[in-house]
Every structure is written in C-alpha cells, then in structure tokens.
Amino acid sequence: MPQDHRPTKSVRVLLAEDQGMMRGALALLLGLEADIEVVAQVGAGDEIVAAAVATRPDVALLDIELPGRSGLDAAADLRDEVPDCRVLILTTFGRPGYLRRAMEAGAAGFLVKDGPVEELAVAIRRVLTGETVIDPALAAAALSAGPSPLTARERDALMASVDGATVADIAVKLHLSESTVRNYLSSAIGKTSTRNRMEAVRAARQQGWL
C-alpha cells in the first residue's frame, strides 16, 4: 500500500450531516478526490442505516448531533446491519465522552470539523485499511477525563429531561415509576455536581455523556 494509503479502487462514502450547506460542501470537496465517491447523503440520523443498506458504502462519515437519531446510535446500528462499512465520526463537538461512546459503538475514527479536507480524505483511506484514526488532542483529553459516571438508566432519565418533561412524563416514556425516575435524576445530579436536572443535562452534554 502506498504511503498516502490510496486504495486501488474508489472509496464509496456515505455522508450524514444535518446542515445542508456543510453537507453539500463536504460532498463537493471529497468528490474532487480521484479515489473517493460520495454515494449517499442524508440529513437525519434515522435515515443512515437505510441509505447504507441501499448503497453499501465502504465508509460512513457521520456527524453526532443529527435529528431523528444521533450519529453515535447510528454507528452501533451500522455495525450490526452493514458490518463491512467503516464508521468515521466527524463533529464540531470534540468532547471526551463522545469519543468513548463512538469507540464503544464500533467507530473506526473520530475527527473534529476544523481540520482541512485533505486530512479528512487521508483519514477515510486509513480507516478503510483497518486503521483507527483519532484526533490526538481529543484522545489525550478522553484519557484524562475517564469514563462517564452515569449508568445507562441515569443517562436515559437525563435524556428524557432535555425538553423540560415532567417526572410523570419521563416515567411514562421510560416505563418506570415516578419514584424510580426521581432516584435516577437525583443520582445523576449528584454525579455531575450540579443543583438540578437541567444543570445536570448541560453538564453531561458538555462532557459528551449524553
């Protein structure tokens, strides 16, 4: 394999980005690479798996914060539904918790959007060869930050609080009793060292735990 990791045939790429202008610009720039072909573009997370099944991309380039379903959740789905597709997370939010969750979901790479498109093209080629590509500064931050202290249920309770839902609403959504929901929220507030659940949501988001 040459040092620039160029494959012998075009790399088929699926691009998931909710901002239309950004999505179009990325598709255009990647399309200028002789060995990269953007075969699908989607603007919502719940469209990713269907598009991947239909087009069979080699690499899925996913944003994290997407309508319908997050790129991290979609990455886990792709691992099961289209196992030959390598996932590369590309996001504005370089949060340590996001990196850990991306790796747990089976992503092969994690980059922030402030890098040049040439580096992105190289990263796409590298993950196709089986390498893992991670932004070095973010990798160091993730190691120092440690894993999320939240349990899966505490995270679910916080996620259900994002839109200001009441405890009763959350209980119905999660099929739990109201007292159990209060316990999960109280525990999450304590673990995030905050005063209430909305502060806990903000703190957990800043760390990439939600």
Short mmCIF file of N, CA, C and O in Angstrom, two decimals, residues 34-127:
data_model
loop_
_atom_site.label_atom_id
_atom_site.label_comp_id
_atom_site.label_asym_id
_atom_site.label_seq_id
_atom_site.Cartn_x
_atom_site.Cartn_y
_atom_site.Cartn_z
N ALA A 34 -9.75 11.92 -6.51
CA ALA A 34 -9.93 10.96 -7.60
C ALA A 34 -10.38 9.58 -7.14
O ALA A 34 -11.03 8.85 -7.89
N ASP A 35 -10.06 9.23 -5.89
CA ASP A 35 -10.35 7.88 -5.42
C ASP A 35 -11.49 7.83 -4.41
O ASP A 35 -11.68 6.82 -3.73
N ILE A 36 -12.28 8.91 -4.27
CA ILE A 36 -13.40 8.93 -3.33
C ILE A 36 -14.68 9.28 -4.07
O ILE A 36 -14.72 10.24 -4.84
N GLU A 37 -15.73 8.51 -3.81
CA GLU A 37 -17.03 8.74 -4.43
C GLU A 37 -18.10 8.82 -3.33
O GLU A 37 -18.28 7.86 -2.57
N VAL A 38 -18.78 9.94 -3.23
CA VAL A 38 -19.87 10.08 -2.26
C VAL A 38 -21.12 9.46 -2.88
O VAL A 38 -21.69 10.00 -3.83
N VAL A 39 -21.54 8.32 -2.35
CA VAL A 39 -22.65 7.57 -2.95
C VAL A 39 -23.99 7.85 -2.28
O VAL A 39 -25.04 7.46 -2.82
N ALA A 40 -23.98 8.49 -1.10
CA ALA A 40 -25.23 8.79 -0.41
C ALA A 40 -25.03 9.97 0.52
O ALA A 40 -23.97 10.12 1.12
N GLN A 41 -26.06 10.82 0.60
CA GLN A 41 -26.07 11.95 1.52
C GLN A 41 -27.39 11.96 2.27
O GLN A 41 -28.44 11.87 1.65
N VAL A 42 -27.32 12.07 3.59
CA VAL A 42 -28.54 12.13 4.39
C VAL A 42 -28.41 13.26 5.40
O VAL A 42 -27.31 13.64 5.81
N GLY A 43 -29.57 13.79 5.83
CA GLY A 43 -29.57 14.90 6.77
C GLY A 43 -30.12 14.55 8.13
O GLY A 43 -30.20 15.40 9.00
N ALA A 44 -30.50 13.28 8.35
CA ALA A 44 -31.06 12.86 9.63
C ALA A 44 -30.49 11.50 10.03
O ALA A 44 -30.20 10.66 9.18
N GLY A 45 -30.36 11.31 11.34
CA GLY A 45 -29.76 10.09 11.82
C GLY A 45 -30.57 8.84 11.55
O GLY A 45 -30.01 7.75 11.35
N ASP A 46 -31.90 8.99 11.51
CA ASP A 46 -32.73 7.80 11.27
C ASP A 46 -32.80 7.42 9.79
O ASP A 46 -33.49 6.47 9.43
N GLU A 47 -32.08 8.14 8.94
CA GLU A 47 -32.00 7.79 7.53
C GLU A 47 -30.71 7.04 7.18
O GLU A 47 -30.57 6.53 6.07
N ILE A 48 -29.79 6.98 8.14
CA ILE A 48 -28.44 6.47 7.84
C ILE A 48 -28.43 5.00 7.47
O ILE A 48 -27.87 4.59 6.45
N VAL A 49 -29.05 4.16 8.30
CA VAL A 49 -28.96 2.72 8.07
C VAL A 49 -29.61 2.33 6.75
O VAL A 49 -29.04 1.55 5.98
N ALA A 50 -30.79 2.89 6.47
CA ALA A 50 -31.48 2.55 5.21
C ALA A 50 -30.64 2.96 4.01
O ALA A 50 -30.54 2.21 3.03
N ALA A 51 -30.01 4.14 4.09
CA ALA A 51 -29.17 4.59 2.99
C ALA A 51 -27.95 3.70 2.83
O ALA A 51 -27.52 3.40 1.71
N ALA A 52 -27.40 3.25 3.94
CA ALA A 52 -26.22 2.37 3.88
C ALA A 52 -26.58 1.00 3.32
O ALA A 52 -25.82 0.43 2.53
N VAL A 53 -27.73 0.48 3.72
CA VAL A 53 -28.17 -0.81 3.19
C VAL A 53 -28.39 -0.72 1.67
O VAL A 53 -28.06 -1.63 0.92
N ALA A 54 -28.92 0.42 1.22
CA ALA A 54 -29.22 0.60 -0.20
C ALA A 54 -27.98 0.81 -1.05
O ALA A 54 -27.92 0.35 -2.19
N THR A 55 -26.98 1.51 -0.51
CA THR A 55 -25.82 1.90 -1.32
C THR A 55 -24.54 1.16 -0.99
O THR A 55 -23.59 1.21 -1.75
N ARG A 56 -24.50 0.47 0.16
CA ARG A 56 -23.33 -0.30 0.57
C ARG A 56 -22.03 0.51 0.51
O ARG A 56 -21.09 0.16 -0.22
N PRO A 57 -21.92 1.57 1.27
CA PRO A 57 -20.69 2.36 1.28
C PRO A 57 -19.55 1.61 1.98
O PRO A 57 -19.78 0.72 2.81
N ASP A 58 -18.33 1.99 1.65
CA ASP A 58 -17.16 1.44 2.34
C ASP A 58 -16.94 2.17 3.66
O ASP A 58 -16.49 1.58 4.64
N VAL A 59 -17.24 3.47 3.66
CA VAL A 59 -17.04 4.31 4.85
C VAL A 59 -18.26 5.20 5.04
O VAL A 59 -18.76 5.79 4.08
N ALA A 60 -18.75 5.28 6.28
CA ALA A 60 -19.83 6.20 6.62
C ALA A 60 -19.24 7.34 7.44
O ALA A 60 -18.63 7.11 8.49
N LEU A 61 -19.41 8.54 6.95
CA LEU A 61 -18.91 9.75 7.60
C LEU A 61 -20.08 10.39 8.32
O LEU A 61 -20.99 10.93 7.68
N LEU A 62 -20.09 10.33 9.65
CA LEU A 62 -21.27 10.70 10.42
C LEU A 62 -21.02 11.87 11.37
O LEU A 62 -20.03 11.87 12.11
N ASP A 63 -21.94 12.83 11.35
CA ASP A 63 -21.99 13.84 12.40
C ASP A 63 -22.62 13.18 13.63
O ASP A 63 -23.24 12.12 13.53
N ILE A 64 -22.49 13.81 14.80
CA ILE A 64 -23.07 13.24 16.01
C ILE A 64 -24.48 13.74 16.24
O ILE A 64 -25.42 12.97 16.35
N GLU A 65 -24.64 15.05 16.30
CA GLU A 65 -25.93 15.64 16.65
C GLU A 65 -26.78 15.79 15.40
O GLU A 65 -26.66 16.77 14.66
N LEU A 66 -27.63 14.79 15.17
CA LEU A 66 -28.49 14.73 13.99
C LEU A 66 -29.94 14.60 14.43
O LEU A 66 -30.22 13.99 15.47
N PRO A 67 -30.87 15.14 13.67
CA PRO A 67 -32.29 14.93 14.00
C PRO A 67 -32.67 13.47 13.80
O PRO A 67 -32.13 12.77 12.95
N GLY A 68 -33.61 13.01 14.63
CA GLY A 68 -34.10 11.64 14.48
C GLY A 68 -33.32 10.62 15.28
O GLY A 68 -33.90 9.84 16.04
N ARG A 69 -32.01 10.64 15.14
CA ARG A 69 -31.15 9.66 15.83
C ARG A 69 -29.72 10.17 15.77
O ARG A 69 -29.29 10.70 14.76
N SER A 70 -28.98 10.02 16.85
CA SER A 70 -27.62 10.55 16.86
C SER A 70 -26.70 9.69 15.99
O SER A 70 -26.96 8.50 15.75
N GLY A 71 -25.62 10.30 15.53
CA GLY A 71 -24.65 9.55 14.75
C GLY A 71 -24.01 8.42 15.54
O GLY A 71 -23.63 7.39 14.97
N LEU A 72 -23.91 8.58 16.86
CA LEU A 72 -23.34 7.53 17.70
C LEU A 72 -24.26 6.31 17.75
O LEU A 72 -23.80 5.17 17.66
N ASP A 73 -25.56 6.56 17.88
CA ASP A 73 -26.51 5.45 17.87
C ASP A 73 -26.53 4.77 16.49
O ASP A 73 -26.60 3.54 16.39
N ALA A 74 -26.47 5.58 15.44
CA ALA A 74 -26.47 5.03 14.08
C ALA A 74 -25.21 4.20 13.83
O ALA A 74 -25.26 3.19 13.11
N ALA A 75 -24.09 4.62 14.42
CA ALA A 75 -22.85 3.86 14.25
C ALA A 75 -23.00 2.45 14.80
O ALA A 75 -22.55 1.48 14.17
N ALA A 76 -23.65 2.32 15.94
CA ALA A 76 -23.88 1.00 16.52
C ALA A 76 -24.80 0.17 15.63
O ALA A 76 -24.59 -1.04 15.45
N ASP A 77 -25.80 0.82 15.05
CA ASP A 77 -26.71 0.11 14.14
C ASP A 77 -25.99 -0.37 12.89
O ASP A 77 -26.22 -1.48 12.41
N LEU A 78 -25.10 0.48 12.36
CA LEU A 78 -24.35 0.10 11.16
C LEU A 78 -23.45 -1.10 11.42
O LEU A 78 -23.26 -1.95 10.55
N ARG A 79 -22.90 -1.16 12.61
CA ARG A 79 -22.05 -2.29 12.96
C ARG A 79 -22.81 -3.61 12.82
O ARG A 79 -22.24 -4.63 12.41
N ASP A 80 -24.10 -3.58 13.14
CA ASP A 80 -24.92 -4.79 13.05
C ASP A 80 -25.50 -5.01 11.66
O ASP A 80 -25.56 -6.13 11.17
N GLU A 81 -25.96 -3.92 11.03
CA GLU A 81 -26.68 -4.03 9.76
C GLU A 81 -25.77 -4.04 8.53
O GLU A 81 -26.08 -4.69 7.53
N VAL A 82 -24.68 -3.27 8.58
CA VAL A 82 -23.75 -3.20 7.44
C VAL A 82 -22.32 -3.34 7.98
O VAL A 82 -21.55 -2.38 8.02
N PRO A 83 -21.96 -4.52 8.44
CA PRO A 83 -20.69 -4.70 9.15
C PRO A 83 -19.44 -4.39 8.33
O PRO A 83 -18.38 -4.11 8.92
N ASP A 84 -19.55 -4.42 7.02
CA ASP A 84 -18.38 -4.12 6.20
C ASP A 84 -18.12 -2.61 6.07
O ASP A 84 -17.09 -2.21 5.53
N CYS A 85 -19.05 -1.81 6.53
CA CYS A 85 -18.90 -0.36 6.44
C CYS A 85 -18.14 0.17 7.64
O CYS A 85 -18.52 -0.06 8.79
N ARG A 86 -17.07 0.89 7.40
CA ARG A 86 -16.29 1.50 8.47
C ARG A 86 -16.90 2.87 8.80
O ARG A 86 -17.32 3.60 7.90
N VAL A 87 -16.93 3.22 10.07
CA VAL A 87 -17.56 4.46 10.50
C VAL A 87 -16.50 5.46 10.96
O VAL A 87 -15.63 5.13 11.77
N LEU A 88 -16.61 6.67 10.43
CA LEU A 88 -15.74 7.77 10.82
C LEU A 88 -16.63 8.90 11.33
O LEU A 88 -17.45 9.43 10.58
N ILE A 89 -16.48 9.26 12.60
CA ILE A 89 -17.26 10.34 13.19
C ILE A 89 -16.56 11.67 12.91
O ILE A 89 -15.36 11.82 13.16
N LEU A 90 -17.32 12.61 12.40
CA LEU A 90 -16.80 13.96 12.12
C LEU A 90 -17.74 14.96 12.78
O LEU A 90 -18.91 15.05 12.41
N THR A 91 -17.25 15.69 13.77
CA THR A 91 -18.14 16.53 14.55
C THR A 91 -17.52 17.86 14.94
O THR A 91 -16.30 18.00 14.97
N THR A 92 -18.37 18.82 15.21
CA THR A 92 -17.93 20.12 15.73
C THR A 92 -17.56 19.98 17.19
O THR A 92 -16.73 20.74 17.69
N PHE A 93 -18.17 19.02 17.87
CA PHE A 93 -18.04 18.92 19.32
C PHE A 93 -17.02 17.85 19.71
O PHE A 93 -17.35 16.67 19.77
N GLY A 94 -15.79 18.26 19.94
CA GLY A 94 -14.74 17.34 20.33
C GLY A 94 -14.76 17.07 21.82
O GLY A 94 -13.90 17.54 22.55
N ARG A 95 -15.76 16.32 22.28
CA ARG A 95 -15.93 16.06 23.70
C ARG A 95 -15.43 14.67 24.05
O ARG A 95 -15.73 13.70 23.34
N PRO A 96 -14.67 14.54 25.15
CA PRO A 96 -14.11 13.23 25.52
C PRO A 96 -15.15 12.13 25.61
O PRO A 96 -14.92 11.00 25.16
N GLY A 97 -16.31 12.44 26.20
CA GLY A 97 -17.34 11.41 26.33
C GLY A 97 -17.85 10.92 24.99
O GLY A 97 -18.17 9.73 24.83
N TYR A 98 -17.92 11.81 24.01
CA TYR A 98 -18.34 11.41 22.67
C TYR A 98 -17.35 10.41 22.07
O TYR A 98 -17.75 9.45 21.41
N LEU A 99 -16.07 10.66 22.28
CA LEU A 99 -15.05 9.75 21.73
C LEU A 99 -15.21 8.36 22.32
O LEU A 99 -15.19 7.36 21.59
N ARG A 100 -15.36 8.28 23.62
CA ARG A 100 -15.51 6.97 24.26
C ARG A 100 -16.75 6.25 23.74
O ARG A 100 -16.72 5.05 23.44
N ARG A 101 -17.85 6.98 23.62
CA ARG A 101 -19.08 6.37 23.12
C ARG A 101 -18.95 5.95 21.66
O ARG A 101 -19.48 4.91 21.25
N ALA A 102 -18.22 6.73 20.88
CA ALA A 102 -18.01 6.37 19.48
C ALA A 102 -17.22 5.07 19.36
O ALA A 102 -17.56 4.20 18.55
N MET A 103 -16.18 4.93 20.16
CA MET A 103 -15.39 3.71 20.11
C MET A 103 -16.20 2.50 20.59
O MET A 103 -16.10 1.41 20.03
N GLU A 104 -17.04 2.71 21.61
CA GLU A 104 -17.90 1.63 22.09
C GLU A 104 -18.91 1.21 21.02
O GLU A 104 -19.33 0.06 20.97
N ALA A 105 -19.30 2.18 20.17
CA ALA A 105 -20.27 1.89 19.10
C ALA A 105 -19.60 1.26 17.88
O ALA A 105 -20.29 0.92 16.90
N GLY A 106 -18.30 1.12 17.92
CA GLY A 106 -17.59 0.47 16.82
C GLY A 106 -17.02 1.40 15.77
O GLY A 106 -16.60 0.96 14.70
N ALA A 107 -16.99 2.72 16.06
CA ALA A 107 -16.43 3.66 15.09
C ALA A 107 -14.93 3.41 14.91
O ALA A 107 -14.22 3.05 15.85
N ALA A 108 -14.46 3.62 13.69
CA ALA A 108 -13.05 3.42 13.38
C ALA A 108 -12.25 4.73 13.46
O ALA A 108 -11.03 4.70 13.37
N GLY A 109 -12.95 5.85 13.60
CA GLY A 109 -12.24 7.12 13.66
C GLY A 109 -13.11 8.21 14.23
O GLY A 109 -14.34 8.11 14.25
N PHE A 110 -12.46 9.27 14.70
CA PHE A 110 -13.16 10.40 15.31
C PHE A 110 -12.33 11.65 15.05
O PHE A 110 -11.20 11.77 15.52
N LEU A 111 -12.91 12.57 14.27
CA LEU A 111 -12.22 13.81 13.92
C LEU A 111 -13.14 15.00 14.16
O LEU A 111 -14.36 14.87 14.09
N VAL A 112 -12.55 16.16 14.44
CA VAL A 112 -13.33 17.39 14.56
C VAL A 112 -13.30 18.11 13.21
O VAL A 112 -12.40 17.91 12.39
N LYS A 113 -14.30 18.98 13.00
CA LYS A 113 -14.51 19.57 11.68
C LYS A 113 -13.56 20.70 11.32
O LYS A 113 -13.63 21.22 10.21
N ASP A 114 -12.69 21.12 12.24
CA ASP A 114 -11.86 22.28 11.92
C ASP A 114 -10.59 21.92 11.15
O ASP A 114 -9.77 22.79 10.86
N GLY A 115 -10.43 20.66 10.78
CA GLY A 115 -9.26 20.26 10.01
C GLY A 115 -9.48 20.42 8.52
O GLY A 115 -10.61 20.53 8.04
N PRO A 116 -8.40 20.43 7.72
CA PRO A 116 -8.52 20.55 6.26
C PRO A 116 -9.12 19.30 5.64
O PRO A 116 -8.98 18.19 6.18
N VAL A 117 -9.78 19.45 4.50
CA VAL A 117 -10.44 18.33 3.86
C VAL A 117 -9.42 17.29 3.40
O VAL A 117 -9.74 16.09 3.32
N GLU A 118 -8.19 17.72 3.14
CA GLU A 118 -7.15 16.75 2.74
C GLU A 118 -6.90 15.74 3.86
O GLU A 118 -6.70 14.54 3.60
N GLU A 119 -6.92 16.22 5.11
CA GLU A 119 -6.73 15.31 6.23
C GLU A 119 -7.91 14.35 6.37
O GLU A 119 -7.74 13.18 6.73
N LEU A 120 -9.09 14.86 6.08
CA LEU A 120 -10.27 14.01 6.13
C LEU A 120 -10.18 12.91 5.08
O LEU A 120 -10.50 11.75 5.35
N ALA A 121 -9.74 13.26 3.88
CA ALA A 121 -9.60 12.28 2.81
C ALA A 121 -8.59 11.20 3.20
O ALA A 121 -8.82 10.00 2.97
N VAL A 122 -7.50 11.62 3.81
CA VAL A 122 -6.49 10.65 4.26
C VAL A 122 -7.07 9.74 5.33
O VAL A 122 -6.85 8.52 5.34
N ALA A 123 -7.85 10.33 6.24
CA ALA A 123 -8.46 9.54 7.32
C ALA A 123 -9.43 8.51 6.75
O ALA A 123 -9.49 7.37 7.22
N ILE A 124 -10.19 8.88 5.74
CA ILE A 124 -11.12 7.94 5.10
C ILE A 124 -10.35 6.76 4.52
O ILE A 124 -10.74 5.60 4.69
N ARG A 125 -9.25 7.04 3.85
CA ARG A 125 -8.43 5.96 3.28
C ARG A 125 -7.83 5.08 4.37
O ARG A 125 -7.76 3.85 4.23
N ARG A 126 -7.42 5.70 5.46
CA ARG A 126 -6.77 4.95 6.54
C ARG A 126 -7.75 4.01 7.24
O ARG A 126 -7.41 2.85 7.52
N VAL A 127 -8.97 4.49 7.53
CA VAL A 127 -9.91 3.60 8.22
C VAL A 127 -10.31 2.45 7.31
O VAL A 127 -10.61 1.35 7.79
#
